[in-house]
XYZ file of N, CA and C in Angstrom:
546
model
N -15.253 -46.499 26.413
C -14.551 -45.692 27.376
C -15.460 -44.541 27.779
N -15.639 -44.477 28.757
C -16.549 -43.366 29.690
C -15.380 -42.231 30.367
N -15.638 -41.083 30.291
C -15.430 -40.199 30.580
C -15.416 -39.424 31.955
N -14.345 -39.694 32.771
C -14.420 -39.385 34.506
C -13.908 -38.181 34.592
N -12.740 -37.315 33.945
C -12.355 -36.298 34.351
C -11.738 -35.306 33.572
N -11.735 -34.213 33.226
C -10.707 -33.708 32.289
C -10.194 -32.245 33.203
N -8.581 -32.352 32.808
C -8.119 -31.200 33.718
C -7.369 -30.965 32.686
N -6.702 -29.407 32.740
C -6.225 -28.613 31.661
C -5.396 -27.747 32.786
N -4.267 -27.685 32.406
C -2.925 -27.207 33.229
C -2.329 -26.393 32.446
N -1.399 -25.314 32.573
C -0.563 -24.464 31.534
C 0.890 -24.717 31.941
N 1.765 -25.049 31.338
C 2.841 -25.546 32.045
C 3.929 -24.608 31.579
N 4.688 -23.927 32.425
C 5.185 -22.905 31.863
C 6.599 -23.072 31.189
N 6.995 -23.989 31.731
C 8.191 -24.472 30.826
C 8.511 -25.020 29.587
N 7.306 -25.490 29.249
C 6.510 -25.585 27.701
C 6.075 -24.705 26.767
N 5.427 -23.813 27.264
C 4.364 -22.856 27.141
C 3.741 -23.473 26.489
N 2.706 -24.026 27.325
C 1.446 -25.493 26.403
C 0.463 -25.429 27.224
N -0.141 -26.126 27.510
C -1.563 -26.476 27.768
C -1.615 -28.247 28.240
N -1.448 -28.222 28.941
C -1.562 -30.045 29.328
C -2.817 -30.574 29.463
N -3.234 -31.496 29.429
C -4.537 -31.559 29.691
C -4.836 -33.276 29.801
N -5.580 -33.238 30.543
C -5.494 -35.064 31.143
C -6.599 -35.817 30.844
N -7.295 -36.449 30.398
C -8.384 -36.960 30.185
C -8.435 -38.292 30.797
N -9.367 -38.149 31.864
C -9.054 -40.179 32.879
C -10.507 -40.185 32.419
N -10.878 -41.730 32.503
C -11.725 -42.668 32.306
C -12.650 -43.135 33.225
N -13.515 -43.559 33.818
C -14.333 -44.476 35.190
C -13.336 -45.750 34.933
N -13.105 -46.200 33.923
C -12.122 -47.489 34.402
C -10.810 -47.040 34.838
N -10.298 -45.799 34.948
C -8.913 -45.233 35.577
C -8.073 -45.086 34.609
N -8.018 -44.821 33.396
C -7.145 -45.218 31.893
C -7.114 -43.433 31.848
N -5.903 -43.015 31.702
C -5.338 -41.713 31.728
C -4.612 -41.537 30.377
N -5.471 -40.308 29.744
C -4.713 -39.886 28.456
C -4.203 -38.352 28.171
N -2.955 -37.909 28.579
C -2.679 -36.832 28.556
C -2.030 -36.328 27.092
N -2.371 -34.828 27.000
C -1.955 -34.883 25.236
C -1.706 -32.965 25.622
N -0.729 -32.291 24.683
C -0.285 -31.572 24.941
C -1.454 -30.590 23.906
N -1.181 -29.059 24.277
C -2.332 -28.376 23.150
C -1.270 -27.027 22.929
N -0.891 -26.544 21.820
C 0.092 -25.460 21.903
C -0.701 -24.469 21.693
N -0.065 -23.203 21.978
C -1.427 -22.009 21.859
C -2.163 -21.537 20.637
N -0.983 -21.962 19.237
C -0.977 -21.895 17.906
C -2.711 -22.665 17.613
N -3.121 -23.616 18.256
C -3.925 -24.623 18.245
C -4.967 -24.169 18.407
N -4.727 -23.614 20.277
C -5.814 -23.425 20.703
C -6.448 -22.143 20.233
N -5.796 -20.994 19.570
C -6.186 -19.587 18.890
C -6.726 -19.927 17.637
N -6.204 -21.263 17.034
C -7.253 -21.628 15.891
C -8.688 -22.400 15.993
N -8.398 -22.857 17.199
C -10.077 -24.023 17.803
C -11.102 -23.071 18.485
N -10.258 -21.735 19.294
C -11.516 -20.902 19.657
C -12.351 -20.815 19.593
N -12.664 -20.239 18.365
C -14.089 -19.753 17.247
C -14.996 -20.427 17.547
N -14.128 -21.845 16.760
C -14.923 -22.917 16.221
C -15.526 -23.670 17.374
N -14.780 -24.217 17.964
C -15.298 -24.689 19.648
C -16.588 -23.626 20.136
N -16.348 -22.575 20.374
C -17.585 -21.828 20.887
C -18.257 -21.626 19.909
N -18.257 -21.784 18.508
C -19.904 -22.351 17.872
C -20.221 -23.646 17.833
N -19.205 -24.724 18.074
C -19.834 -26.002 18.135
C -20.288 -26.379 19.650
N -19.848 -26.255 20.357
C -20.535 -26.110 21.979
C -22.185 -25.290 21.922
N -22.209 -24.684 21.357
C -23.348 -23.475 20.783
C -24.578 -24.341 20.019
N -23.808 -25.102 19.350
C -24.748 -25.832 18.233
C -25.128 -26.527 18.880
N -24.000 -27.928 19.815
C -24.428 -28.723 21.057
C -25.475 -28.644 21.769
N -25.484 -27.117 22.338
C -26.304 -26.793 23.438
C -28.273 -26.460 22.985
N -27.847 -26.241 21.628
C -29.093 -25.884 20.681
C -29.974 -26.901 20.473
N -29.162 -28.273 20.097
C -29.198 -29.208 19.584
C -29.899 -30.132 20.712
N -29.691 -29.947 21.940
C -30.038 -30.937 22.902
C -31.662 -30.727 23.718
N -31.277 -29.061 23.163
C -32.372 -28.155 23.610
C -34.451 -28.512 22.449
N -33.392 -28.462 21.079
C -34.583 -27.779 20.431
C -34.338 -28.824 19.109
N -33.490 -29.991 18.913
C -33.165 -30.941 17.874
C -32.732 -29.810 16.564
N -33.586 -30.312 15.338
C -33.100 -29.506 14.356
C -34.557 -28.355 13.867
N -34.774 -28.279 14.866
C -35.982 -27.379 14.945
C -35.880 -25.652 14.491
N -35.741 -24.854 13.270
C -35.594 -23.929 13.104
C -35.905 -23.277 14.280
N -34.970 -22.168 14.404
C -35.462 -20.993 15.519
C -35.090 -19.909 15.091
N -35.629 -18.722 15.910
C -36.190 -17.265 14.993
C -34.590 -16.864 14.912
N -33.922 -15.866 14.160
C -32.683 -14.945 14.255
C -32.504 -14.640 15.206
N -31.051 -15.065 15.973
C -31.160 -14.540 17.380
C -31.351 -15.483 18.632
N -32.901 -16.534 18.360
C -32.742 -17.457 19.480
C -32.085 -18.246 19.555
N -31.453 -18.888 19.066
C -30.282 -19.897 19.095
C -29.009 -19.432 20.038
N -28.660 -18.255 19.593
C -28.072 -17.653 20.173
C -27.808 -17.208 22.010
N -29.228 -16.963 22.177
C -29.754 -16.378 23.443
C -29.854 -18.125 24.168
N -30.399 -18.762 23.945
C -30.841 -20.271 23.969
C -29.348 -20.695 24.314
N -27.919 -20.671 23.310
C -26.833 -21.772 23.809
C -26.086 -20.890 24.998
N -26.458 -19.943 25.218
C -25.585 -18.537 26.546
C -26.200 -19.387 27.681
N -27.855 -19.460 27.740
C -28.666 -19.814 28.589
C -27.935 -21.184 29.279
N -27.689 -21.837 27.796
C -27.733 -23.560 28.493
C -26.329 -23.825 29.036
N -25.340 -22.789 28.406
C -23.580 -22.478 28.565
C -23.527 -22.314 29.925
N -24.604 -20.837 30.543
C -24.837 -20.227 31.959
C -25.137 -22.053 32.795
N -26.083 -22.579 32.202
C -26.397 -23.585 33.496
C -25.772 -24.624 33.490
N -24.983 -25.192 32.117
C -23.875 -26.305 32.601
C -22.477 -24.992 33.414
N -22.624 -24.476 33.290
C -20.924 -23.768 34.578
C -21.562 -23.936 35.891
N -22.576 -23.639 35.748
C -23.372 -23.555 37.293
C -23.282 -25.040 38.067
N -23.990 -26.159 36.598
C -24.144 -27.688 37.390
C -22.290 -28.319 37.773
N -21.481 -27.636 36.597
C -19.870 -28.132 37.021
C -19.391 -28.137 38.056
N -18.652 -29.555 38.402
C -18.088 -29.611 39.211
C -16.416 -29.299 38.997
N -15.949 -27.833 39.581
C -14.602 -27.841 39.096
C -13.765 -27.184 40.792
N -14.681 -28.144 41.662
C -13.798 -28.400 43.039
C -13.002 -29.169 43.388
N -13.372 -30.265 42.864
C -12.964 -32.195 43.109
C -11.492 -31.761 42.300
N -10.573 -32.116 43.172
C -9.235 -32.305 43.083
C -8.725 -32.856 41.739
N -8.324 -32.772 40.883
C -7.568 -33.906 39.898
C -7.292 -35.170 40.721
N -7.063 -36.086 39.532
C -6.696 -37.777 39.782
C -4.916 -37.250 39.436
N -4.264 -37.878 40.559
C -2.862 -38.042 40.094
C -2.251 -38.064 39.224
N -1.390 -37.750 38.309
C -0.773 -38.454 37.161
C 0.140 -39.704 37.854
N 0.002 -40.776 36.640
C 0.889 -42.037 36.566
C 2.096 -41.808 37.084
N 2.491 -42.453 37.761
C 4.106 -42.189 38.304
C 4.869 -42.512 36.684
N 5.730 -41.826 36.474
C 7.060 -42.421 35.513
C 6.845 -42.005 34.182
N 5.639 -41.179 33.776
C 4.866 -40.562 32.905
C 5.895 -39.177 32.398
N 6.697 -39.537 31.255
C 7.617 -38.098 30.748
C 6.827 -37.215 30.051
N 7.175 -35.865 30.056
C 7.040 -35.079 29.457
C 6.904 -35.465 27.877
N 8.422 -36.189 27.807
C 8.234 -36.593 26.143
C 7.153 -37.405 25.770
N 6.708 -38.397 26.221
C 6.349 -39.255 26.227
C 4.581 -39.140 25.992
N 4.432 -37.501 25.828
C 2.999 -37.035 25.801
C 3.063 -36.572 24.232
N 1.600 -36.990 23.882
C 1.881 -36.443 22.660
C 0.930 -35.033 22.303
N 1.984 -34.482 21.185
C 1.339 -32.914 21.180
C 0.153 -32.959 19.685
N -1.085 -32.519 20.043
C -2.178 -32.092 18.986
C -1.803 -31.531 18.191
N -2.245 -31.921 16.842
C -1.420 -31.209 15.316
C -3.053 -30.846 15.179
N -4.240 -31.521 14.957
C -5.361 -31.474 14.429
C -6.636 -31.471 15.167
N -7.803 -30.395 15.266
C -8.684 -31.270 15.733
C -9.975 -30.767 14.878
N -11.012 -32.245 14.710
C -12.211 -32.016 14.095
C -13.086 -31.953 14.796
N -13.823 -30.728 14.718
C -15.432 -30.984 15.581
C -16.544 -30.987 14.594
N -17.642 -32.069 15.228
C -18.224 -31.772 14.967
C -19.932 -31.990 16.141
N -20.936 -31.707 15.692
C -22.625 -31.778 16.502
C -23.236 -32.728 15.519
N -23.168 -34.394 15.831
C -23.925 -35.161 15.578
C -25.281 -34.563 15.592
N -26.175 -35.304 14.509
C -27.302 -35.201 13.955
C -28.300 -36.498 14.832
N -29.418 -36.040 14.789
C -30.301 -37.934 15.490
C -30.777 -37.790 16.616
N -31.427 -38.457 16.745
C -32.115 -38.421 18.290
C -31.524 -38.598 19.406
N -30.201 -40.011 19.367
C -29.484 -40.594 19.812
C -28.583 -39.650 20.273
N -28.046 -39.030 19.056
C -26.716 -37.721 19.320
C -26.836 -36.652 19.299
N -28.310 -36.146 20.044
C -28.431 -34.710 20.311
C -28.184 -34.031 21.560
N -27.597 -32.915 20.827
C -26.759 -32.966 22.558
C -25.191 -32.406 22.364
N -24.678 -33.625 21.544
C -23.564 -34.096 21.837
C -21.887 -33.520 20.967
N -21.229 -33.279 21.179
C -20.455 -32.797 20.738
C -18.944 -33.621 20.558
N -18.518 -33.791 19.145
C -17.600 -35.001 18.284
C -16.389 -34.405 18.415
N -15.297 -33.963 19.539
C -13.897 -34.322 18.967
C -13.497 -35.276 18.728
N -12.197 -35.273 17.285
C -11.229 -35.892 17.226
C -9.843 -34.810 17.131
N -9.655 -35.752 18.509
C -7.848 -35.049 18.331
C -7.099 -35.685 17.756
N -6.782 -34.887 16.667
C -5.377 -36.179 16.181
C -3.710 -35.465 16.486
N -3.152 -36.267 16.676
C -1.751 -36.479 17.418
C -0.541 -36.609 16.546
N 0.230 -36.048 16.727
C 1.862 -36.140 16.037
C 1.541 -37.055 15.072
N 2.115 -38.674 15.616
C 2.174 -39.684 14.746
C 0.983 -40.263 13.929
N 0.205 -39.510 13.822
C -0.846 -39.729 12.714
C -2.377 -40.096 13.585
N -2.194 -40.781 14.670
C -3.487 -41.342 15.668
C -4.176 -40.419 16.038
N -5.815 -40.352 16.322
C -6.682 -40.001 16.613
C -7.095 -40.210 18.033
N -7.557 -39.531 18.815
C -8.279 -39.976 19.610
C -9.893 -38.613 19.780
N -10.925 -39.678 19.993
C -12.110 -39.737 20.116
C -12.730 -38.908 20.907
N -13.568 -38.265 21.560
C -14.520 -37.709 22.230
C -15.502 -37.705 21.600
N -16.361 -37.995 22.197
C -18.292 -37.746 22.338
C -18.516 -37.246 23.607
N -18.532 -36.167 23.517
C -19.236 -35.596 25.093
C -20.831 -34.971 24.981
N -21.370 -34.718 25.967
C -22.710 -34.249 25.981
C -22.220 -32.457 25.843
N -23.071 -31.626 25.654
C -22.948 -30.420 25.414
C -22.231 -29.722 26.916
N -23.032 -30.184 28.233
C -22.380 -29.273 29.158
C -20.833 -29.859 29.411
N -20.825 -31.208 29.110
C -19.258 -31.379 29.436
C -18.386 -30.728 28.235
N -18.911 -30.131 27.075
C -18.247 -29.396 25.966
C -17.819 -28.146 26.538
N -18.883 -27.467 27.566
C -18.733 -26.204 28.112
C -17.542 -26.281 29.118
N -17.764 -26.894 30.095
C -16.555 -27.488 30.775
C -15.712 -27.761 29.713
N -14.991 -28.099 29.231
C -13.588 -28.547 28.710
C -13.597 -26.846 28.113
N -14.440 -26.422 27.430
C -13.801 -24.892 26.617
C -13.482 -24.136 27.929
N -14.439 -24.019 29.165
C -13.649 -23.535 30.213
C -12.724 -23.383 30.777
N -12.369 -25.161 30.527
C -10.876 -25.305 31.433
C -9.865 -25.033 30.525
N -9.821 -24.969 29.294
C -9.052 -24.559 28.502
C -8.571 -23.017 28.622
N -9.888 -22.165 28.550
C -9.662 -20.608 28.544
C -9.055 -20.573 29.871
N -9.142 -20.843 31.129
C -9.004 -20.802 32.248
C -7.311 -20.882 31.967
N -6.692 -22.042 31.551
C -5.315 -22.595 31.715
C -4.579 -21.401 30.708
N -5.582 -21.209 29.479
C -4.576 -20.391 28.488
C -4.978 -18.939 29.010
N -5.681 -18.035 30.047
C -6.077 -17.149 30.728
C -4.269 -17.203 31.691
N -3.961 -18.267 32.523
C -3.129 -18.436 33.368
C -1.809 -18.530 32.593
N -1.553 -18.911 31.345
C -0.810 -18.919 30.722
C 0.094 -17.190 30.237
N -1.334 -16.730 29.834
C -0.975 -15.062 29.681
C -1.039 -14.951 27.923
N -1.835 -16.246 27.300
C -2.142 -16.266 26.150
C -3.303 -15.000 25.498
N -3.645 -15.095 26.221
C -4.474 -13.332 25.979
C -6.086 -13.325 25.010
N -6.700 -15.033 25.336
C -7.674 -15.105 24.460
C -8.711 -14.937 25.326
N -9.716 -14.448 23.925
C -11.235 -13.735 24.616
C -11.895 -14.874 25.557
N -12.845 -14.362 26.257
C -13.888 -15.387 27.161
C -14.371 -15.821 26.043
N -14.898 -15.306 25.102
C -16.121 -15.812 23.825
C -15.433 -14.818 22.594
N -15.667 -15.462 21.631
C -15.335 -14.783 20.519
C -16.577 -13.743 20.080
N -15.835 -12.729 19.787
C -16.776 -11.218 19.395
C -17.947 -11.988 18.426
N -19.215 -11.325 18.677
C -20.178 -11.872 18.155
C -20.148 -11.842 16.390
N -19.057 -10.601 15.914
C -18.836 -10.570 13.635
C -17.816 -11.588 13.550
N -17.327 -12.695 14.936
C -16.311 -13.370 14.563
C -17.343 -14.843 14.440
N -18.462 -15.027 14.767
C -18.978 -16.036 14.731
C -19.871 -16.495 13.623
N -20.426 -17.466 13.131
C -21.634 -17.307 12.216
C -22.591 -17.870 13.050
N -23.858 -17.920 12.590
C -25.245 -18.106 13.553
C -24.583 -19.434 14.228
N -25.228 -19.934 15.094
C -24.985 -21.439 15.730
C -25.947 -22.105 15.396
N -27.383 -21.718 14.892
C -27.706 -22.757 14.231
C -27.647 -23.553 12.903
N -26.319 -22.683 12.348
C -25.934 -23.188 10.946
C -25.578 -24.920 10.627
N -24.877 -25.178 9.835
C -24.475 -26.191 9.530
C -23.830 -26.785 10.696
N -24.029 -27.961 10.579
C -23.167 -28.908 11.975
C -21.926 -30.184 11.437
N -21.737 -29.661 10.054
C -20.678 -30.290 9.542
C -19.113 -30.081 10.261
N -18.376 -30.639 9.930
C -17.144 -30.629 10.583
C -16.247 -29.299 10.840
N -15.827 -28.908 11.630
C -14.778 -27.722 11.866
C -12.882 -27.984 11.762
N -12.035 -28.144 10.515
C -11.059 -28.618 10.657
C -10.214 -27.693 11.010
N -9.160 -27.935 12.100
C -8.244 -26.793 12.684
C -6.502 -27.721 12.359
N -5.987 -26.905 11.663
C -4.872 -27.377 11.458
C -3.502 -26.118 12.327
């Protein structure tokens, strides 16, 4: 499954976060995000996007105190720039309920290791009834999705930072083991 679009909505009658994920084959997966969620993935998301962006840049190449840092802003600044966040959303499915979406209990990130997966940045969302679903995105589409997120929970009136204060973070070139948000 390839990755065509992701849109992030705040729906106020919920007070949630909707968010749509379509496919190049047209396969639409919408999943709800409550704010409880998203105030715990913050952090962690903007150091694993961080690590992403490090990672695609410079592999596992030590860098001095500091450049890593300066380095994932840089590469953050030029995937917003290359985004495309003009192009209209894809429709939702006609007949598609509210209930019928399921809401995020869990998500794991993590920044694959390898030649293959540098770059790249590992959600798993897992869902009410126990199921997972997958992401592998490249680092700037990581930046995009934390965007459209802050953007929706910005519109929401959730009240979270652009970036988390720099004593709330640890280096980004630390460990690239998993981030669990319950």
């Amino acid at each position: 499954m390839q990755l065509h679009q992701i849109t992030v909505e705040y729906i106020a009658a919920e007070d949630r976060l909707l968010m749509h994920l379509s496919t190049t084959a047209g396969e639409r997966l919408s999943l709800w995000l409550t704010r409880r969620l998203l105030l715990a993935l913050h952090a962690p998301l903007h150091q694993a996007v961080s690590r992403a962006h490090v990672a695609a840049e410079w592999g596992t190449v030590p860098l001095p105190e500091g450049a890593a840092d300066l380095l994932a802003e840089s590469a953050r600044a030029q995937a917003l720039r290359d985004a495309d966040f003009d192009t209209p959303a894809q429709p939702a499915p006609p007949g598609v309920a509210a209930g019928a979406i399921p809401v995020v209990t869990e998500v794991t990130l993590s920044v694959p290791t390898g030649a293959e997966a540098a770059g790249h940045l590992s959600i798993r969302w897992r869902i009410g009834d126990g199921r997972d679903v997958d992401l592998n995105v490249p680092a700037a589409t990581a930046t995009a999705l934390q965007t459209l997120l802050l953007q929706a929970a910005e519109r929401g009136g959730w009240g979270l930072p652009a970036a988390p204060a720099p004593n709330e973070t640890a280096r980004t070139q630390g460990a690239s083991g998993p981030s669990f948000i319950n």
